[in-house]
Short mmCIF file of C-alpha atoms in Angstrom, two decimals:
data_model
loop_
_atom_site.label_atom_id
_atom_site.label_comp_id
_atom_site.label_asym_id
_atom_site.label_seq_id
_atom_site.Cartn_x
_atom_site.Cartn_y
_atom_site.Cartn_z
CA UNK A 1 13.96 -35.84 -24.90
CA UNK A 2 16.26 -34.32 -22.56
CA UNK A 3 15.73 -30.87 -24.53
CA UNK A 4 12.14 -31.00 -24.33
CA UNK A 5 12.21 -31.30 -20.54
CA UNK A 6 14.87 -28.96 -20.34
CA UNK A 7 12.54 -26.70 -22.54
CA UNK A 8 9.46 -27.27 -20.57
CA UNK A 9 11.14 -26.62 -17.14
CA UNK A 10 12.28 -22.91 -18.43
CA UNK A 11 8.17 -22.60 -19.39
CA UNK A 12 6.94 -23.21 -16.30
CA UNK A 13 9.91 -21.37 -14.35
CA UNK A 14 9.01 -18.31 -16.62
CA UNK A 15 4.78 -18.80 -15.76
CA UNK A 16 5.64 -19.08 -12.32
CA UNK A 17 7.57 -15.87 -12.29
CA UNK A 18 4.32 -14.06 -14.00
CA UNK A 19 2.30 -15.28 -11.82
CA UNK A 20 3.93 -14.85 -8.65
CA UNK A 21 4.94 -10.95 -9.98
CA UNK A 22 1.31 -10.27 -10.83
CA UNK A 23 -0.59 -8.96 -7.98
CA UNK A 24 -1.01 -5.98 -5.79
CA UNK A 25 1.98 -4.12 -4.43
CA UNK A 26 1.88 -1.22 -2.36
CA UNK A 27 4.21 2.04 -2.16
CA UNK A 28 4.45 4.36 0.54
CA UNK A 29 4.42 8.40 0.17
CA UNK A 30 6.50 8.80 3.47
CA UNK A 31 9.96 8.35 4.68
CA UNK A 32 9.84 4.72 5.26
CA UNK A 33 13.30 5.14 7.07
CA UNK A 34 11.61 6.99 9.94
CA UNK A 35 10.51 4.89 12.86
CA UNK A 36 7.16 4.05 14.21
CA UNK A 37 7.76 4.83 17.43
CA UNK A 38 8.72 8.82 16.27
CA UNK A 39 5.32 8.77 14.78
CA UNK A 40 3.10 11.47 15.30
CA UNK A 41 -0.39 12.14 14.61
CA UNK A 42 -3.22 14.67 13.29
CA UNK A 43 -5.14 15.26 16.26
CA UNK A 44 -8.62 14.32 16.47
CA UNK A 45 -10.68 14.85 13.14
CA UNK A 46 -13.57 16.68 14.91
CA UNK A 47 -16.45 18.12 13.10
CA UNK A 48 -16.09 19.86 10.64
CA UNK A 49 -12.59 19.21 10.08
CA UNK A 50 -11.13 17.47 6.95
CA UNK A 51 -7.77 15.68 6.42
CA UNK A 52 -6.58 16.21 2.62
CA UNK A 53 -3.94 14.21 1.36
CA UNK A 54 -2.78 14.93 -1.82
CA UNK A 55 -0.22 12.31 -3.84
CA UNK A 56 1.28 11.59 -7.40
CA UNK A 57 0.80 7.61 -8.67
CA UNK A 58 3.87 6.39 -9.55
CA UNK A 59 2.11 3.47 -11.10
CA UNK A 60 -0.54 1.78 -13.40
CA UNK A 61 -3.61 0.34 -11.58
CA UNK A 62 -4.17 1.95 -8.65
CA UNK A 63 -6.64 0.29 -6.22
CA UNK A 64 -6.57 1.72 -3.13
CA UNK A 65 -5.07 2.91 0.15
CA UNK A 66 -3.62 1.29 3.60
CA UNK A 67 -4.07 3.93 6.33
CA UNK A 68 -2.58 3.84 9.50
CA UNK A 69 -5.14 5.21 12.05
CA UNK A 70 -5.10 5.46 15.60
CA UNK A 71 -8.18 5.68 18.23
CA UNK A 72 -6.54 8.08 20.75
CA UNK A 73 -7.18 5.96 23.46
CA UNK A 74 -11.05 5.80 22.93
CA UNK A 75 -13.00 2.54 23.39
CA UNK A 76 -14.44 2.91 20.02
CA UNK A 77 -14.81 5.24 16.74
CA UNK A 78 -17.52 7.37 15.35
CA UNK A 79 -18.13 7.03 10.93
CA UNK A 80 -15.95 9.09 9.52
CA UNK A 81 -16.86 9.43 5.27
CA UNK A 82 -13.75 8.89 2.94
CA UNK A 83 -13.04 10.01 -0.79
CA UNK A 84 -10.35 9.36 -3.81
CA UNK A 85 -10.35 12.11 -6.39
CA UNK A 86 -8.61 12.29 -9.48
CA UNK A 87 -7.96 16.16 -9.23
CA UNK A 88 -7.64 17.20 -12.93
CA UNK A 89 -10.70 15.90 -14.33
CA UNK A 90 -12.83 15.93 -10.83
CA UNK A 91 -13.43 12.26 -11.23
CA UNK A 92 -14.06 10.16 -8.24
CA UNK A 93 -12.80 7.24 -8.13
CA UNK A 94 -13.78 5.52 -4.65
CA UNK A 95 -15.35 6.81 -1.57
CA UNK A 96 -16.95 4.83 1.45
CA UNK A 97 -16.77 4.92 5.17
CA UNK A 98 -14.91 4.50 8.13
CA UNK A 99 -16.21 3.46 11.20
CA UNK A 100 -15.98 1.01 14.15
CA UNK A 101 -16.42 -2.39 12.31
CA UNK A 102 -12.84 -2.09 10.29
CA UNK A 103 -11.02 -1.78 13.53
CA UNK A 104 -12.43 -5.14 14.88
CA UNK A 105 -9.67 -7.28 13.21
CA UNK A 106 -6.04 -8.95 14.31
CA UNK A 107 -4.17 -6.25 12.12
CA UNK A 108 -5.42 -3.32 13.33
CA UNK A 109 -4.82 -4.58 17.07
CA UNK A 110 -1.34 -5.91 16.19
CA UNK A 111 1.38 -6.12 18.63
CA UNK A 112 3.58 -4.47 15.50
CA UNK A 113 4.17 -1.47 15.79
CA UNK A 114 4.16 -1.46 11.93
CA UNK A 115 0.98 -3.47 11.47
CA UNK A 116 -1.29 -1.83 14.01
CA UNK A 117 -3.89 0.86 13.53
CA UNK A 118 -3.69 0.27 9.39
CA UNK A 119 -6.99 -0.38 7.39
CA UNK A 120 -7.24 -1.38 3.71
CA UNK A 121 -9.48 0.83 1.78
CA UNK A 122 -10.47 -0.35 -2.04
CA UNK A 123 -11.02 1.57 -5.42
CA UNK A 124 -11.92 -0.28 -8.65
CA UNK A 125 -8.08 -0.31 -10.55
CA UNK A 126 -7.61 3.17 -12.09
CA UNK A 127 -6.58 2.78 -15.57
CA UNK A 128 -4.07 5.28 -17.04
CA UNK A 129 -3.22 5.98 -12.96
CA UNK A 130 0.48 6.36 -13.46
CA UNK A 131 1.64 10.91 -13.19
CA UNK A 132 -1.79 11.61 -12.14
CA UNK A 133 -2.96 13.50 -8.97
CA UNK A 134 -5.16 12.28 -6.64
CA UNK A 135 -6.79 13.72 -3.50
CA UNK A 136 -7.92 11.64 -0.30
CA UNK A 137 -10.07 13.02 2.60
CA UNK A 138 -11.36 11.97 5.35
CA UNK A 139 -14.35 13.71 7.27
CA UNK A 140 -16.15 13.29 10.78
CA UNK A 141 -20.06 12.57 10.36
CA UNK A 142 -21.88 12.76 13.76
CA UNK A 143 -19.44 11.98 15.56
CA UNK A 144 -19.14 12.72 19.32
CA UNK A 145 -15.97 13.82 20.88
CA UNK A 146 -15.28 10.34 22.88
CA UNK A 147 -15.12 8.68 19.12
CA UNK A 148 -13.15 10.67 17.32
CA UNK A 149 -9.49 9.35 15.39
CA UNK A 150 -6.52 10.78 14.32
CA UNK A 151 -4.10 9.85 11.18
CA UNK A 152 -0.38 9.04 12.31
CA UNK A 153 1.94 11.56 9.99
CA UNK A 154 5.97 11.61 9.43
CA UNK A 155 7.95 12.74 6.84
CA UNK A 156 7.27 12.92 3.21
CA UNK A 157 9.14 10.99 0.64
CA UNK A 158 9.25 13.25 -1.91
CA UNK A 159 8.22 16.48 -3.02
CA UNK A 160 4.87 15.61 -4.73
CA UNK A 161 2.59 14.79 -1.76
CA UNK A 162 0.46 17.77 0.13
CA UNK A 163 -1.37 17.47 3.46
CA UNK A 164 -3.51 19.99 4.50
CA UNK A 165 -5.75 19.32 8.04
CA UNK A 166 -8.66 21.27 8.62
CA UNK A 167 -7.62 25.11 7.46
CA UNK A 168 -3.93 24.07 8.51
CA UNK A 169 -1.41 22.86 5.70
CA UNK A 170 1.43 20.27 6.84
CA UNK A 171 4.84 19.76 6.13
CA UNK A 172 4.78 15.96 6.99
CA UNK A 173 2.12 13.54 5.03
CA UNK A 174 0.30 10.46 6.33
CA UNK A 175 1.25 7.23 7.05
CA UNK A 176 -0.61 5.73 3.60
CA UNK A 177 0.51 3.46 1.14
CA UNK A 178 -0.86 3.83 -2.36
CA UNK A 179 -2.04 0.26 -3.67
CA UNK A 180 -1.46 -0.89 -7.15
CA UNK A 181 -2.28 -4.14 -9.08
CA UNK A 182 -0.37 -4.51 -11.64
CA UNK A 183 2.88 -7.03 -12.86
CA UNK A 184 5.91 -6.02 -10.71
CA UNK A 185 8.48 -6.61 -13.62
CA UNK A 186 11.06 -6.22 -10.50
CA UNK A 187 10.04 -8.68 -8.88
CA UNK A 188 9.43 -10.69 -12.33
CA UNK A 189 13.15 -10.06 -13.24
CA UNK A 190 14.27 -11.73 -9.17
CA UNK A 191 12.62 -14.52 -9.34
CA UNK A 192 13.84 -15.59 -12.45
CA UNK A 193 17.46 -14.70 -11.17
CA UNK A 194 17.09 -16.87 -8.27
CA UNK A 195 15.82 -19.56 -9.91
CA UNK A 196 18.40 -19.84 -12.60
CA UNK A 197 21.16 -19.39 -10.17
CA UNK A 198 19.55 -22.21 -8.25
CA UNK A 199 19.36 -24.10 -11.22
CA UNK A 200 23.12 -23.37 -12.54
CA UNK A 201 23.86 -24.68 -8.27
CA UNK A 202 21.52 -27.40 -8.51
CA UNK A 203 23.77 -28.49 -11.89
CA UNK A 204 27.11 -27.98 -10.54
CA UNK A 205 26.77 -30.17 -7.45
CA UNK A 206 25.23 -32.83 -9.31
CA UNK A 207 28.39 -32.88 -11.31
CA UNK A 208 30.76 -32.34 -8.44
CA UNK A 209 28.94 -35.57 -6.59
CA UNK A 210 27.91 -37.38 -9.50
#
């Protein structure tokens, strides 16, 4: 009997670890080391100006992107129109718009300086997504010059994201995180650590006590 149970804790142990490792996890295509605070930003994306950021996934089942935006000091934003392009084959795989309404939440007017100013914008999961190039922009429609926005940039992470900003190309990238769902066998391969070291801890004091 004892085996069994023994047996059927390690099951669930092991489904909780899939579970809990199966989700969406994000990656960033800047310097995460650099501080917020030395964050700077694209300048207002006018009319007839377009932010292109170009990245490399470094994963399966890409979904989407967190931007961090900022208002520059207006009381509001114009709609800006948004598009994800897989560059090779000219496919598109999301597009929508940003306006107003996605700036009326408790993240985007965060007193963290890492949480504030970031929106969530959602693809359907891009199969095959891992080595392929994708390009994001962002465009002004109508808007008047007391709505515009800017995108906060730093540095790049690597060598295989491009930012170019109206006719202007950029040596720093934008503060985005590319979101993937997929199993995190990282995080899969953790878990299970810390539970079996809890377990071999949980054993050993029962038998020091006992």
């Amino acid at each position: 009997m004892k085996i069994w149970k023994k047996i059927i804790l390690v099951v669930l142990i092991i489904l909780s670890a899939a579970a809990y490792s199966y989700g969406e996890w994000p990656r960033a295509i800047y310097d995460t080391d650099v501080s917020s605070s030395v964050y700077e930003n694209s300048g207002e994306l006018t009319e007839g100006t377009v932010f292109e950021q170009r990245f490399v996934c470094s994963d399966e089942g890409f979904c989407g992107l967190k931007v961090k935006l900022t208002k520059l000091d207006h009381l509001k934003i114009g709609v800006y129109s948004w598009k994800i392009q897989e560059t090779e084959s000219g496919t598109i795989a999301g597009s929508g718009m940003i306006d107003e309404s996605m700036t009326e939440n408790k993240i985007f007017e965060s007193a963290s300086a890492l949480k504030r100013g970031n929106i969530e914008l959602d693809i359907p999961d891009q199969k095959g997504s891992e080595g392929k190039e994708y390009l994001f922009t962002i465009e002004a429609k109508n808007v008047e010059p007391e709505e515009t926005m800017a995108v906060y940039l730093t540095n790049k992470s690597g060598n295989d994201s491009f930012l170019k900003i109206g006719e202007e190309d950029s040596n720093q990238v934008g503060v985005i995180k590319l979101r993937y769902h997929r199993f995190n066998y990282e995080t899969f391969i953790v878990f299970l650590g810390i539970m079996t070291y809890l377990a071999v801890f949980i054993k050993f004091m029962y038998r020091l006590f006992r």
